[in-house]
Coordinates of N, CA and C and ligand atoms in Angstrom, one line a residue:
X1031 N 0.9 -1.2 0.0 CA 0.0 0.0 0.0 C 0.9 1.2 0.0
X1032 N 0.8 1.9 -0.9 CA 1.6 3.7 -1.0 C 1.0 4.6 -0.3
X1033 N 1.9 5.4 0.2 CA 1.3 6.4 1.4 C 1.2 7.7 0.7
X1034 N 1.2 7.4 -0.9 CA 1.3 8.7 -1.5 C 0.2 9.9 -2.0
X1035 N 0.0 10.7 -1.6 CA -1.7 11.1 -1.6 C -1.8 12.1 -2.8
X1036 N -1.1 11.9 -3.9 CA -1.1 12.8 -5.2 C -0.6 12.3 -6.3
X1037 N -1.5 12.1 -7.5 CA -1.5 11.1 -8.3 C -0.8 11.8 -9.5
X1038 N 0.4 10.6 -9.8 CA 1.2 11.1 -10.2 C 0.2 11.9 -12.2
X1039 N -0.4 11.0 -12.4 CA -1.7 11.5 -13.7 C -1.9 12.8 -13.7
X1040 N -2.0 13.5 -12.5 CA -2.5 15.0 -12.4 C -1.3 15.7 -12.3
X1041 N 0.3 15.1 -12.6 CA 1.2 16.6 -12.6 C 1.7 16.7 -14.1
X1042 N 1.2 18.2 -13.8 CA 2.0 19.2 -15.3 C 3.4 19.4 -15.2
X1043 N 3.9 18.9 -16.3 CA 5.4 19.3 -16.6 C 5.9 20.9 -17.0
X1044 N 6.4 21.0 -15.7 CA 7.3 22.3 -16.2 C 8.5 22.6 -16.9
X1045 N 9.2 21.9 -17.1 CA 10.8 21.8 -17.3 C 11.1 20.2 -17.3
X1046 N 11.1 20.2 -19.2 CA 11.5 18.8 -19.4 C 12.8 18.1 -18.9
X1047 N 12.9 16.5 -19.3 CA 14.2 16.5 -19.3 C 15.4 16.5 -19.9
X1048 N 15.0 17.0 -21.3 CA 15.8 17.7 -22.4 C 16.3 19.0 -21.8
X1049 N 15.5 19.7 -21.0 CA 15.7 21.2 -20.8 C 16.2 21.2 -19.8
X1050 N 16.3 19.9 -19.1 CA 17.3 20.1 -17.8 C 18.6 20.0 -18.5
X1051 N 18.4 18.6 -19.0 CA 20.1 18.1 -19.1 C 20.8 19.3 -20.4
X1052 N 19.8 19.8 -20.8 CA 20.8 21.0 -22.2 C 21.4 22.4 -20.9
X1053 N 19.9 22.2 -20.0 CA 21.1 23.3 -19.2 C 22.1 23.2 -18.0
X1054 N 22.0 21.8 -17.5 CA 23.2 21.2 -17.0 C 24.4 21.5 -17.6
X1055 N 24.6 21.3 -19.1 CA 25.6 21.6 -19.6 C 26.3 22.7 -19.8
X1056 N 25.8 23.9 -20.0 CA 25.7 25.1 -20.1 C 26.2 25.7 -18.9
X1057 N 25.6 25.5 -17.7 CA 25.8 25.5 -16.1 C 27.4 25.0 -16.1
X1058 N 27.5 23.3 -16.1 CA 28.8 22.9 -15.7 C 29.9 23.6 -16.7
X1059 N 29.7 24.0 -17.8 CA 31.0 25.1 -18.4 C 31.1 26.1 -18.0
X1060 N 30.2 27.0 -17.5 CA 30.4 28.2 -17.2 C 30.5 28.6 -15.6
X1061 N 30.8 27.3 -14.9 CA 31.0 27.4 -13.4 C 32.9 26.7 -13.7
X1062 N 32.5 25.7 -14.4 CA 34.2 24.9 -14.8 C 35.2 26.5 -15.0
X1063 N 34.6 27.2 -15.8 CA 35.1 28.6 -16.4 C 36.0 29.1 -14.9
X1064 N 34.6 30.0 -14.3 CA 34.7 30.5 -13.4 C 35.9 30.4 -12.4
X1065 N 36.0 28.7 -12.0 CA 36.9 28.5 -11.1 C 38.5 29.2 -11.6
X1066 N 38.4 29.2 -12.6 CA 40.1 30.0 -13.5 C 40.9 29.3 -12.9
X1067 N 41.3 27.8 -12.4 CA 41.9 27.3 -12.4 C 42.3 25.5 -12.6
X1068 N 43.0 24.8 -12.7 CA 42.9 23.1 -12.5 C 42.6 22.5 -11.7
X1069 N 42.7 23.2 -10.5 CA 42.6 22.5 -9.1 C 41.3 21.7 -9.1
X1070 N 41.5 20.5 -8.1 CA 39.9 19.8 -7.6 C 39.0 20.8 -7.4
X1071 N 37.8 20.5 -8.0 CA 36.7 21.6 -7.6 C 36.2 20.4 -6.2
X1072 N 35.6 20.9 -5.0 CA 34.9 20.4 -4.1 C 33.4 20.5 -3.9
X1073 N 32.8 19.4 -4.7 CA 31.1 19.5 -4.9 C 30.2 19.6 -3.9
X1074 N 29.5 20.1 -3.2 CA 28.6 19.8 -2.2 C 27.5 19.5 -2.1
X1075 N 27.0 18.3 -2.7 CA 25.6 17.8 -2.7 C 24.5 18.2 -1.5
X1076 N 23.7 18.8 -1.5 CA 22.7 19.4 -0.6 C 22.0 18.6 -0.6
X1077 N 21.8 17.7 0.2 CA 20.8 16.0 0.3 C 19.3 17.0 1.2
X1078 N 18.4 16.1 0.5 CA 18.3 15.0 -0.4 C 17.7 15.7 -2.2
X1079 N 17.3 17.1 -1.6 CA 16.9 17.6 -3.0 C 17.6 17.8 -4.6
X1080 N 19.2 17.8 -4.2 CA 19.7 18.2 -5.4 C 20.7 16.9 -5.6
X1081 N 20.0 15.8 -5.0 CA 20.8 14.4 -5.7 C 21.1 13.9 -7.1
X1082 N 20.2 14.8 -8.0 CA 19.8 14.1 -9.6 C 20.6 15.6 -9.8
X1083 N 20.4 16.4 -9.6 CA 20.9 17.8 -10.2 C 22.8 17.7 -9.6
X1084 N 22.8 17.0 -9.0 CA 24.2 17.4 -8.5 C 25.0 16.2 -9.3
X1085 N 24.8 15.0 -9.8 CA 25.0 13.4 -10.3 C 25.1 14.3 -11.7
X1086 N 24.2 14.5 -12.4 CA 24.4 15.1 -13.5 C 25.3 16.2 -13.6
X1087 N 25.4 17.2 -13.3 CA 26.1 18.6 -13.2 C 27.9 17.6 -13.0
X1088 N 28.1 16.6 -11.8 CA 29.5 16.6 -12.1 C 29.9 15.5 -13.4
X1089 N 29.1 15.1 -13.9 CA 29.4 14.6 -15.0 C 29.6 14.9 -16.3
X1090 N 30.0 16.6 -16.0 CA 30.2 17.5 -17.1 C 30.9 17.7 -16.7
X1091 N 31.8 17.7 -15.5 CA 33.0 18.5 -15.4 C 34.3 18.0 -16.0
X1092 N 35.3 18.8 -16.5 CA 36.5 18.2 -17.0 C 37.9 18.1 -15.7
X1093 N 37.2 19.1 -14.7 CA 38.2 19.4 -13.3 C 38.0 18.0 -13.0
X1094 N 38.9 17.7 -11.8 CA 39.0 16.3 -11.1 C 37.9 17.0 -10.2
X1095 N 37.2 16.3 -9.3 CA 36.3 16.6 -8.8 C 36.3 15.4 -7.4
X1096 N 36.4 16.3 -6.1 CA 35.6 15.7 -5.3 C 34.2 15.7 -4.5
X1097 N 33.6 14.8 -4.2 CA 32.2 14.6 -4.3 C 31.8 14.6 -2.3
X1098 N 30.9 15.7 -1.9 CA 30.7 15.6 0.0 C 29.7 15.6 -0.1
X1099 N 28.7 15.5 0.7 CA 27.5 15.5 1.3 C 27.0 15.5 2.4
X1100 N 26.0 17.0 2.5 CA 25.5 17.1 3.7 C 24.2 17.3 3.6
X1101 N 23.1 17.3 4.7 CA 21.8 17.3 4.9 C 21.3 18.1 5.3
X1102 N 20.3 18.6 5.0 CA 19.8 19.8 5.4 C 18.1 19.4 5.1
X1103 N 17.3 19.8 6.3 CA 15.8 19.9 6.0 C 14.8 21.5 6.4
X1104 N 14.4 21.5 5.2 CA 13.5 22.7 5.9 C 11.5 22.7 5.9
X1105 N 11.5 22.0 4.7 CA 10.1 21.8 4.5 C 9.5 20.7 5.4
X1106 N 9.9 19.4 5.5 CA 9.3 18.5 6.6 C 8.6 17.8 5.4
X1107 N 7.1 17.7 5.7 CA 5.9 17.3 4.6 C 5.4 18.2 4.3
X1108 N 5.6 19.1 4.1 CA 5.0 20.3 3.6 C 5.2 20.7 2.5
X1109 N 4.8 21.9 1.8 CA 4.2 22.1 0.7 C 4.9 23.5 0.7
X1110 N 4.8 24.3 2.0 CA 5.4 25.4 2.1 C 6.4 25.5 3.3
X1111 N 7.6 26.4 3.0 CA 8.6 26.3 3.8 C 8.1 27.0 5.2
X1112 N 8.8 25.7 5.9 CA 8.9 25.7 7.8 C 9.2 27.2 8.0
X1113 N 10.5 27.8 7.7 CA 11.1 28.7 8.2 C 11.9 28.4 9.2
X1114 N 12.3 26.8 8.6 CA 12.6 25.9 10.3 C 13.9 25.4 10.0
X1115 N 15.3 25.6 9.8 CA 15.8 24.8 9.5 C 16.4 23.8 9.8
X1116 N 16.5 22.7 9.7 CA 17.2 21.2 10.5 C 18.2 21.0 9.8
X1117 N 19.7 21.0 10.5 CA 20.5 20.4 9.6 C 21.0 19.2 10.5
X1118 N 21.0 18.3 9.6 CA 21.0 16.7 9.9 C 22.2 16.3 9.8
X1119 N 23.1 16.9 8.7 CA 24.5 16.2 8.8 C 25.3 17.6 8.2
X1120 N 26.4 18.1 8.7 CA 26.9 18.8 8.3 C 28.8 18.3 7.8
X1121 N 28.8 17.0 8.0 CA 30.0 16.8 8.3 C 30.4 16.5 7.1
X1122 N 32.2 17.2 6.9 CA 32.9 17.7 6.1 C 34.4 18.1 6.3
X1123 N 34.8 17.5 5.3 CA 36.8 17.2 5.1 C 36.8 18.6 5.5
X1124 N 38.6 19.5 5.6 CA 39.0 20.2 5.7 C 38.7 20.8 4.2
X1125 N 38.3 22.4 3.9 CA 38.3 22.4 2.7 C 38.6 23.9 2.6
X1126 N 39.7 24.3 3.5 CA 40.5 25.3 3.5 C 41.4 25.5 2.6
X1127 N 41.2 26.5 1.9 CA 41.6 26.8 0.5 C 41.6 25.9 -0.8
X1128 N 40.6 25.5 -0.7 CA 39.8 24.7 -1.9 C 38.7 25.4 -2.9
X1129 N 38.9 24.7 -4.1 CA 37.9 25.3 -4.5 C 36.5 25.0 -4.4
X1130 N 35.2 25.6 -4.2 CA 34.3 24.7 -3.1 C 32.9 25.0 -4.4
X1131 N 32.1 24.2 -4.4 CA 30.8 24.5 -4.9 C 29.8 24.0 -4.5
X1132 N 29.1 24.8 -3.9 CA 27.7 24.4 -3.2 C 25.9 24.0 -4.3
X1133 N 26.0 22.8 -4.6 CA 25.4 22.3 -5.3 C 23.6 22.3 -4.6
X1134 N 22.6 23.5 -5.1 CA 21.4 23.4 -4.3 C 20.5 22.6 -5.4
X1135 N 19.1 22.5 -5.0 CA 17.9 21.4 -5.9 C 16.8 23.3 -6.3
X1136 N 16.9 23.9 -5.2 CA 15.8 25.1 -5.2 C 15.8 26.0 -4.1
X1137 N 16.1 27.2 -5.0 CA 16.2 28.5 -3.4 C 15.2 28.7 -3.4
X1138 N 14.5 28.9 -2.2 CA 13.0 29.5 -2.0 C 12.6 30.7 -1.2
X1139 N 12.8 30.6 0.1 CA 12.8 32.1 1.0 C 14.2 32.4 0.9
X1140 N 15.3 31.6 0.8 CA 17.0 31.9 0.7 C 17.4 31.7 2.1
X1141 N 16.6 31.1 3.0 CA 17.1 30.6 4.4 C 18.2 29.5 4.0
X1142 N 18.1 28.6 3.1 CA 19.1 27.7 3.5 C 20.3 28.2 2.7
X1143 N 20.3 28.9 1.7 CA 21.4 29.6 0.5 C 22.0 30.3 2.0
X1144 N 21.6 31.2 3.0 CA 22.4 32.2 3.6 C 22.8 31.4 4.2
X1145 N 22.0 30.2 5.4 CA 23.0 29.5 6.4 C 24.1 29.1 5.6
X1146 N 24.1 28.3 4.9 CA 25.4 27.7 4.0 C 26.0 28.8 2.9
X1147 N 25.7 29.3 2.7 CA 26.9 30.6 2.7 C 28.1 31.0 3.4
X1148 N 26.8 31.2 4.8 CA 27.3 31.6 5.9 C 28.4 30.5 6.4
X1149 N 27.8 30.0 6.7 CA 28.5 28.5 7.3 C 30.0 28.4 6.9
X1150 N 29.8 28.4 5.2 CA 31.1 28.1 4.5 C 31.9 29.4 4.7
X1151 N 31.5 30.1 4.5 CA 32.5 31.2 4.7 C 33.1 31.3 6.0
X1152 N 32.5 30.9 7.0 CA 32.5 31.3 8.4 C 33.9 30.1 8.9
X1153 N 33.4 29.0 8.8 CA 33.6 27.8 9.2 C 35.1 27.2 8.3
X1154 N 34.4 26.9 7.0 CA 35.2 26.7 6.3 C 36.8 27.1 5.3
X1155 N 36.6 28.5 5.2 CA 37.8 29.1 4.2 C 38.2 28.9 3.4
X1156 N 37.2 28.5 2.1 CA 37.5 27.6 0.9 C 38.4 29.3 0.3
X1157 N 38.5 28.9 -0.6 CA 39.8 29.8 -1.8 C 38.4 30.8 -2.3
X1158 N 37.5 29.9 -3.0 CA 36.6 30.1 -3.8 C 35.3 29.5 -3.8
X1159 N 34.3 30.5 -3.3 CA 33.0 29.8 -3.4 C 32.1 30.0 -4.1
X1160 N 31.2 29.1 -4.9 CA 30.4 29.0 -5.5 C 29.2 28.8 -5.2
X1161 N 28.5 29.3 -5.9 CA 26.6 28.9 -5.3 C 25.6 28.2 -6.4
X1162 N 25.6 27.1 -7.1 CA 24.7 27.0 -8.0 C 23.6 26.1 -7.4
X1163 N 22.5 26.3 -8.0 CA 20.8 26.0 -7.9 C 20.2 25.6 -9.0
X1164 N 19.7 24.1 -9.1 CA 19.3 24.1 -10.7 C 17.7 25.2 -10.5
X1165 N 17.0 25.3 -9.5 CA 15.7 26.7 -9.4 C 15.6 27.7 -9.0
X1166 N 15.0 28.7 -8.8 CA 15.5 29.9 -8.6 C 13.8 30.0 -8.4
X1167 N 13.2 30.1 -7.1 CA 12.3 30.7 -7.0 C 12.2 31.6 -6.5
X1168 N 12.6 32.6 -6.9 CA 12.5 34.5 -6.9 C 11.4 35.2 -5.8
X1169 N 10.4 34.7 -6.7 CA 9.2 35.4 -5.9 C 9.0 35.2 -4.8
X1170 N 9.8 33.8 -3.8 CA 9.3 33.7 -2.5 C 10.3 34.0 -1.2
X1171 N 11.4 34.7 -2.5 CA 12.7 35.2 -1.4 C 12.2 35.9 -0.1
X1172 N 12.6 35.5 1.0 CA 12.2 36.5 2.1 C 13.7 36.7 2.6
X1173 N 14.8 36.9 2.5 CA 16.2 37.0 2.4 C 16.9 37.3 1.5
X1174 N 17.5 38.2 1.3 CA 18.2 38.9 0.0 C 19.8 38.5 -0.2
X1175 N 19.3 37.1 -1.1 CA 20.4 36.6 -1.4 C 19.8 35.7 -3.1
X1176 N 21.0 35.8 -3.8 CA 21.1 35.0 -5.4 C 21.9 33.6 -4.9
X1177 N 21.6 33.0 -5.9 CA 23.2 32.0 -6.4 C 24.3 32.5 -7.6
X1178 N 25.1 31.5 -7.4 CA 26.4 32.9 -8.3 C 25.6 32.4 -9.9
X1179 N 25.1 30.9 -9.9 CA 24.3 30.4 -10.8 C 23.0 30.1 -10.7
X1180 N 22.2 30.0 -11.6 CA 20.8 29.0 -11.4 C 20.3 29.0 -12.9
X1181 N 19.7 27.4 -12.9 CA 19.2 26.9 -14.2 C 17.6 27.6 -14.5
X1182 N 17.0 27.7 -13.9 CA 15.3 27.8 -14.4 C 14.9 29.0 -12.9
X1183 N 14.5 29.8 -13.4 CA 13.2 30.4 -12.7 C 12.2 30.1 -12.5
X1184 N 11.4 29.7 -11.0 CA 10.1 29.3 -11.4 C 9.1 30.6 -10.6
X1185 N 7.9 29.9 -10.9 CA 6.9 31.1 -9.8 C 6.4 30.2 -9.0
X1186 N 5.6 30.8 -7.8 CA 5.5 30.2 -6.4 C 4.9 29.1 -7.0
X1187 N 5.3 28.3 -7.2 CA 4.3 26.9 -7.0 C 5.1 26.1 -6.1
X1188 N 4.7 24.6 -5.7 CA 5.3 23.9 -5.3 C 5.8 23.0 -6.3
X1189 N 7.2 22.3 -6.6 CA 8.0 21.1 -8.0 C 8.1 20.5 -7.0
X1190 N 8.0 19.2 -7.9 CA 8.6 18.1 -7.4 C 9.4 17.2 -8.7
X1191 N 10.1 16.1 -8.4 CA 10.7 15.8 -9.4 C 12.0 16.1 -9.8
X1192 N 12.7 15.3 -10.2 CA 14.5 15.3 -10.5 C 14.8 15.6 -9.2
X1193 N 14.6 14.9 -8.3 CA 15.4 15.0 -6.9 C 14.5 15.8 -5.4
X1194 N 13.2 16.5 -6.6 CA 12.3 17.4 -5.8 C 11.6 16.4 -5.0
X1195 N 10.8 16.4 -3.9 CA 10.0 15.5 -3.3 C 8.6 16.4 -2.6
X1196 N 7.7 15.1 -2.9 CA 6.6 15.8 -2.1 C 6.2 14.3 -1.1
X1197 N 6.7 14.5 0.3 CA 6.4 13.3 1.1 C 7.4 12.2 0.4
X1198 N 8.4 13.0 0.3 CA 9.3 11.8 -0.3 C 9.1 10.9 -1.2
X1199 N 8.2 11.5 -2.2 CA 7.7 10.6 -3.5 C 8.4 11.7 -4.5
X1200 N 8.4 11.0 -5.9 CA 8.5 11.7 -7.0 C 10.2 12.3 -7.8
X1201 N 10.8 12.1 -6.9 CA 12.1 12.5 -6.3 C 12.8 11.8 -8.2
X1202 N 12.2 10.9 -8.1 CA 13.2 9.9 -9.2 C 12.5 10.4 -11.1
X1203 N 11.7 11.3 -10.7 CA 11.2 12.0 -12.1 C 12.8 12.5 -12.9
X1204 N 12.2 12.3 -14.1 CA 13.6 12.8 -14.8 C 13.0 14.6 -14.9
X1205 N 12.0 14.7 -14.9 CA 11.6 16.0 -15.3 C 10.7 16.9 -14.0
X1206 N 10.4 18.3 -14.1 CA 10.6 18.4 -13.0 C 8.6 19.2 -13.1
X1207 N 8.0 19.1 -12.3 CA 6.5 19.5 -12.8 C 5.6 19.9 -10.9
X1208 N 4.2 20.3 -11.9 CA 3.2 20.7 -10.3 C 2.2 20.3 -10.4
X1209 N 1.9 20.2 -9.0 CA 0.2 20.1 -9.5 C -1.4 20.9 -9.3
X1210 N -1.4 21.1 -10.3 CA -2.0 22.4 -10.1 C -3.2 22.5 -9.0
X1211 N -3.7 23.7 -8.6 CA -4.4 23.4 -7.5 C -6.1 23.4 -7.9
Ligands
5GP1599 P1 14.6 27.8 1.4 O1 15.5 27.7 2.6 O2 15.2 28.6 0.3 O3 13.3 28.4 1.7 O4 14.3 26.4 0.9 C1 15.2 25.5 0.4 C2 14.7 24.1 0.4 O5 13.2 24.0 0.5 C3 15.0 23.4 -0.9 O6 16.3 22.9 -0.8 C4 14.0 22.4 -1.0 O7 14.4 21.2 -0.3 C5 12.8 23.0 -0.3 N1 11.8 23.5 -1.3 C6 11.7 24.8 -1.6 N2 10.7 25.0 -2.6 C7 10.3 23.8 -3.0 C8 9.4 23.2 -3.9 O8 8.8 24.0 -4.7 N3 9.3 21.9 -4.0 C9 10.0 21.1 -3.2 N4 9.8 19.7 -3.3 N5 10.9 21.5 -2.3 C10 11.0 22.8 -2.1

């Protein structure tokens, strides 16, 4: 029995998976750019949302690449952000004077883009930091903060899909979509 209460029949596709993976690539060159150097770039998978966006993105890169991961929750089962944030795992090599890139799934109020900003900057002392987001929900910024990158803009809805989750379903869509209300 599935505990999943939204059928997958009723979601509209917003952003195929052509139009992810053409702007994956696009993304991973002009962040490769950026770094202006050979050194390992150091990836930071933001679990559990940007697991498909972060898998893809380093499989473009030509830098040697090492791959961390940490956890972070803010939504819970919800639909709209807690304002709450949980971080579950933060743990992480020395990455003092490294080159660092913080791989997000979707900024929304920009609470979790500042704590980990913050964090890295604070904590960490990479060389060079990076911020990419494959979404960019604009409209629901309540914190005035960008990523240095972002693939798609959306407007307030709730996505789920390529890594997005709603109750932890959906997550393994190649494409990323809503459902309307
Ligand atoms: P923020 O701290 O910017 O409000 O929220 C960031 C996190 O909230 C994202 O990493 C993501 O996990 C979750 N989130 C924000 N908007 C959405 C959405 O539209 N759909 C899903 N599934 N998660 C979202």
């Amino acid at each position: 029995m599935s505990e999943q209460d939204k059928n997958i029949k009723d979601l509209k596709i917003l952003i195929t998976e052509e139009q992810i993976q053409t702007k994956i690539k696009e993304l991973a060159q002009k962040i490769e750019t950026a770094y202006n150097t050979n050194e390992d770039i150091y990836v930071i998978c933001v679990l559990k949302g940007s697991v498909m966006f972060c898998a893809d993105l380093v499989k473009e890169f030509k830098h040697n690449v090492q791959m961390e991961f940490i956890r972070i929750s803010s939504y819970g089962n919800e639909t709209k952000s807690t304002n709450n944030l949980h971080a579950i795992d933060l743990t992480l090599p020395n990455l003092e004077g490294k080159n660092v890139l913080i791989v997000e799934d979707i900024i929304d109020t920009g609470l979790t883009a500042r704590f980990l900003t913050d964090l890295f900057k604070i904590k960490h002392h990479p060389q060079k930091l990076l911020f990419v987001s494959l979404l960019n929900k604009k409209c629901a910024r309540q914190i005035d903060i960008e990523p240095d990158y972002y693939g798609f803009e959306v407007d307030n809805k709730f996505v789920v899909g390529y890594g997005l989750d709603y109750k932890g379903y959906f997550r393994n869509l190649p494409y990323i979509g809503y459902f309307p209300l």
